[in-house]
Amino acid sequence: MPKGYWVSVYRNISDPDKLAAYGKLAPVAVKAGGGRVLTRGSRVVAHEAGIAERTVLIEFDSFEQAVATHESAAYQEALAALSDGAERDFRIVEGLD
């Protein structure tokens, strides 16, 4: 079964306090959903139209698990805490196998 991945690239962080609140809630929701953080805030080299900002990559055992975790009440609470504190490009993608 193909794995699922959350890919989140921050374009702008306008409120570090809201990001910090999100940072307390989101990992709990991700762990409860079976997600594994592969990278978060590590070094970035951007190419083409990329932005060298904070990038997060989280792996799940399946695409469905990744979607379900995003829709969970716990993660929705984390998103509410983040609110307008950051502008991100967030995607859920399916792995090849």
XYZ file of N, CA and C in Angstrom:
291
model
N 0.852 -1.180 0.000
C 0.000 0.000 0.000
C 0.895 1.239 0.000
N 0.646 2.175 -0.892
C 1.461 3.400 -0.939
C 1.327 4.234 0.333
N 2.425 4.797 0.747
C 2.422 5.680 1.915
C 1.807 7.025 1.550
N 1.451 7.788 2.562
C 0.964 9.146 2.387
C 1.921 10.118 3.042
N 1.999 11.307 2.496
C 2.926 12.315 3.011
C 2.243 13.669 3.123
N 2.536 14.353 4.212
C 2.176 15.770 4.328
C 3.417 16.548 3.921
N 3.259 17.485 3.022
C 4.347 18.367 2.611
C 3.880 19.785 2.863
N 4.562 20.467 3.733
C 4.166 21.824 4.099
C 5.359 22.754 3.970
N 5.205 23.760 3.110
C 6.261 24.747 2.913
C 5.708 26.101 3.343
N 6.362 26.681 4.293
C 5.921 27.972 4.828
C 6.414 29.085 3.914
N 5.505 29.923 3.489
C 5.864 31.071 2.663
C 6.200 32.276 3.538
N 5.498 32.357 4.662
C 5.678 33.501 5.547
C 5.173 33.117 6.934
N 5.903 33.503 7.953
C 5.464 33.328 9.339
C 5.244 34.718 9.903
N 3.974 35.082 10.071
C 3.646 36.434 10.517
C 3.434 36.539 12.023
N 3.165 35.412 12.684
C 2.926 35.439 14.128
C 3.591 34.228 14.777
N 4.812 34.398 15.273
C 5.544 33.287 15.897
C 4.805 32.676 17.092
N 4.005 33.473 17.803
C 3.260 32.931 18.941
C 2.191 31.945 18.478
N 1.509 32.264 17.384
C 0.505 31.336 16.837
C 1.186 30.077 16.303
N 2.345 30.236 15.693
C 3.091 29.077 15.223
C 3.506 28.206 16.404
N 3.912 28.815 17.500
C 4.299 28.065 18.694
C 3.106 27.301 19.275
N 1.937 27.924 19.283
C 0.728 27.246 19.776
C 0.405 26.050 18.882
N 0.487 26.242 17.585
C 0.287 25.155 16.630
C 1.326 24.056 16.869
N 2.565 24.465 17.123
C 3.660 23.527 17.341
C 3.499 22.668 18.572
N 2.681 23.080 19.504
C 2.395 22.254 20.684
C 1.288 21.238 20.395
N 0.327 21.619 19.563
C -0.833 20.769 19.302
C -0.634 19.813 18.121
N -0.025 20.288 17.062
C 0.087 19.494 15.832
C 0.862 18.184 16.027
N 1.999 18.184 16.714
C 2.725 16.911 16.867
C 1.913 15.838 17.593
N 1.089 16.240 18.532
C 0.244 15.285 19.248
C -0.766 14.657 18.283
N -1.378 15.499 17.440
C -2.353 15.012 16.464
C -1.681 14.104 15.429
N -0.499 14.484 14.979
C 0.228 13.692 13.989
C 0.600 12.331 14.569
N 1.114 12.323 15.776
C 1.508 11.062 16.417
C 0.289 10.170 16.620
N -0.826 10.748 17.054
C -2.053 9.972 17.254
C -2.545 9.365 15.942
N -2.279 10.051 14.837
C -2.681 9.559 13.526
C -1.677 8.609 12.896
N -0.598 8.337 13.597
C 0.408 7.410 13.082
C 1.468 8.053 12.210
N 1.525 9.376 12.203
C 2.507 10.074 11.373
C 3.891 10.100 11.985
N 4.892 10.166 11.121
C 6.291 10.259 11.533
C 6.912 11.481 10.861
N 7.423 12.374 11.665
C 8.047 13.592 11.136
C 9.414 13.223 10.577
N 9.604 13.473 9.277
C 10.882 13.182 8.631
C 11.798 14.394 8.630
N 11.215 15.575 8.502
C 11.995 16.808 8.593
C 11.070 17.939 9.026
N 11.608 18.831 9.839
C 10.834 19.982 10.307
C 11.813 21.108 10.634
N 11.801 22.106 9.801
C 12.646 23.263 10.065
C 14.125 23.034 9.826
N 14.466 21.965 9.101
C 15.866 21.685 8.791
C 16.356 22.626 7.684
N 17.610 22.489 7.331
C 18.174 23.338 6.284
C 17.447 23.124 4.965
N 17.296 24.195 4.199
C 16.598 24.172 2.921
C 17.438 24.898 1.874
N 17.540 24.308 0.710
C 18.095 24.982 -0.463
C 16.966 25.019 -1.478
N 16.542 26.192 -1.857
C 15.418 26.340 -2.790
C 15.929 26.548 -4.207
N 15.223 25.955 -5.162
C 15.548 26.107 -6.571
C 14.302 26.560 -7.322
N 14.508 27.056 -8.519
C 13.437 27.516 -9.399
C 12.555 28.517 -8.655
N 11.274 28.266 -8.493
C 10.388 29.221 -7.824
C 10.249 28.932 -6.332
N 11.107 28.077 -5.789
C 11.031 27.688 -4.385
C 11.397 28.816 -3.441
N 10.934 28.665 -2.219
C 11.222 29.624 -1.158
C 11.978 28.888 -0.060
N 13.102 29.409 0.352
C 13.933 28.763 1.374
C 13.404 29.100 2.767
N 12.196 28.674 3.055
C 11.566 28.859 4.362
C 11.405 27.504 5.022
N 10.818 27.521 6.177
C 10.546 26.313 6.954
C 9.785 25.297 6.095
N 10.260 24.058 6.074
C 9.624 22.975 5.330
C 9.435 21.793 6.276
N 8.248 21.160 6.183
C 7.921 20.026 7.035
C 7.484 18.865 6.145
N 8.017 17.673 6.414
C 7.642 16.462 5.696
C 7.282 15.391 6.722
N 6.044 14.885 6.612
C 5.553 13.874 7.556
C 5.068 12.668 6.761
N 5.456 11.477 7.208
C 5.111 10.236 6.525
C 4.032 9.482 7.306
N 3.079 8.912 6.577
C 2.039 8.058 7.146
C 2.081 6.721 6.427
N 1.548 5.689 7.038
C 1.564 4.362 6.436
C 0.702 4.275 5.185
N -0.277 5.189 5.041
C -1.115 5.199 3.842
C -1.607 6.614 3.559
N -2.002 6.826 2.311
C -2.578 8.110 1.909
C -3.848 8.385 2.715
N -4.673 7.353 2.886
C -5.925 7.502 3.627
C -5.678 7.920 5.071
N -4.649 7.363 5.666
C -4.287 7.724 7.043
C -3.850 9.194 7.107
N -3.127 9.639 6.111
C -2.687 11.037 6.075
C -3.881 11.982 5.970
N -4.841 11.641 5.113
C -6.037 12.469 4.950
C -6.865 12.460 6.233
N -7.068 11.280 6.808
C -7.875 11.159 8.030
C -7.259 11.951 9.182
N -5.950 11.949 9.288
C -5.290 12.703 10.357
C -5.497 14.197 10.162
N -5.421 14.655 8.923
C -5.656 16.069 8.653
C -7.077 16.467 9.034
N -8.024 15.585 8.814
C -9.429 15.873 9.109
C -9.804 15.629 10.575
N -8.899 15.066 11.369
C -9.198 14.737 12.760
C -9.472 15.994 13.587
N -10.234 15.826 14.644
C -10.547 16.939 15.542
C -9.279 17.521 16.162
N -8.336 16.653 16.507
C -7.097 17.124 17.140
C -6.299 18.017 16.200
N -6.196 17.633 14.919
C -5.436 18.467 13.993
C -6.197 19.736 13.639
N -7.505 19.652 13.556
C -8.299 20.852 13.288
C -8.139 21.869 14.411
N -7.978 21.400 15.631
C -7.704 22.297 16.764
C -6.343 22.982 16.581
N -5.363 22.217 16.112
C -4.036 22.794 15.856
C -4.116 23.857 14.759
N -4.867 23.568 13.706
C -5.027 24.555 12.629
C -5.706 25.827 13.124
N -6.683 25.683 14.010
C -7.366 26.858 14.563
C -6.375 27.701 15.370
N -5.461 27.052 16.064
C -4.453 27.780 16.841
C -3.500 28.536 15.916
N -3.159 27.934 14.783
C -2.273 28.599 13.818
C -2.984 29.759 13.148
N -4.235 29.547 12.776
C -5.076 30.587 12.186
C -4.329 31.313 11.071
N -4.189 32.615 11.204
C -3.512 33.432 10.199
C -2.063 33.725 10.581
N -1.491 32.890 11.418
C -0.120 33.115 11.893
C 0.957 32.756 10.896
N 0.555 32.039 9.837
C 1.529 31.654 8.808
C 0.799 31.401 7.502
N 1.506 31.657 6.411
C 1.003 31.320 5.080
C 1.810 30.112 4.610
N 1.107 29.022 4.263
C 1.795 27.791 3.890
C 1.236 27.227 2.586
N 2.056 26.453 1.934
C 1.623 25.603 0.829
C 1.606 24.200 1.418
N 0.400 23.668 1.678
C 0.241 22.382 2.355
C -0.401 21.395 1.392
N 0.214 20.230 1.257
C -0.318 19.202 0.363
C -0.244 17.852 1.042
N -1.181 16.987 0.677
C -1.115 15.585 1.052
C -0.902 14.827 -0.251
N 0.179 14.056 -0.300
C 0.522 13.351 -1.530
C 0.649 11.860 -1.256
N 0.358 11.070 -2.285
C 0.472 9.613 -2.199
C 1.833 9.186 -2.735
N 2.485 8.286 -1.993
C 3.752 7.740 -2.437
C 3.559 6.787 -3.608
N 4.643 6.365 -4.215
C 4.575 5.494 -5.383
C 4.320 4.038 -5.020
N 4.796 3.605 -3.871
C 4.521 2.225 -3.442
C 4.630 2.076 -1.962
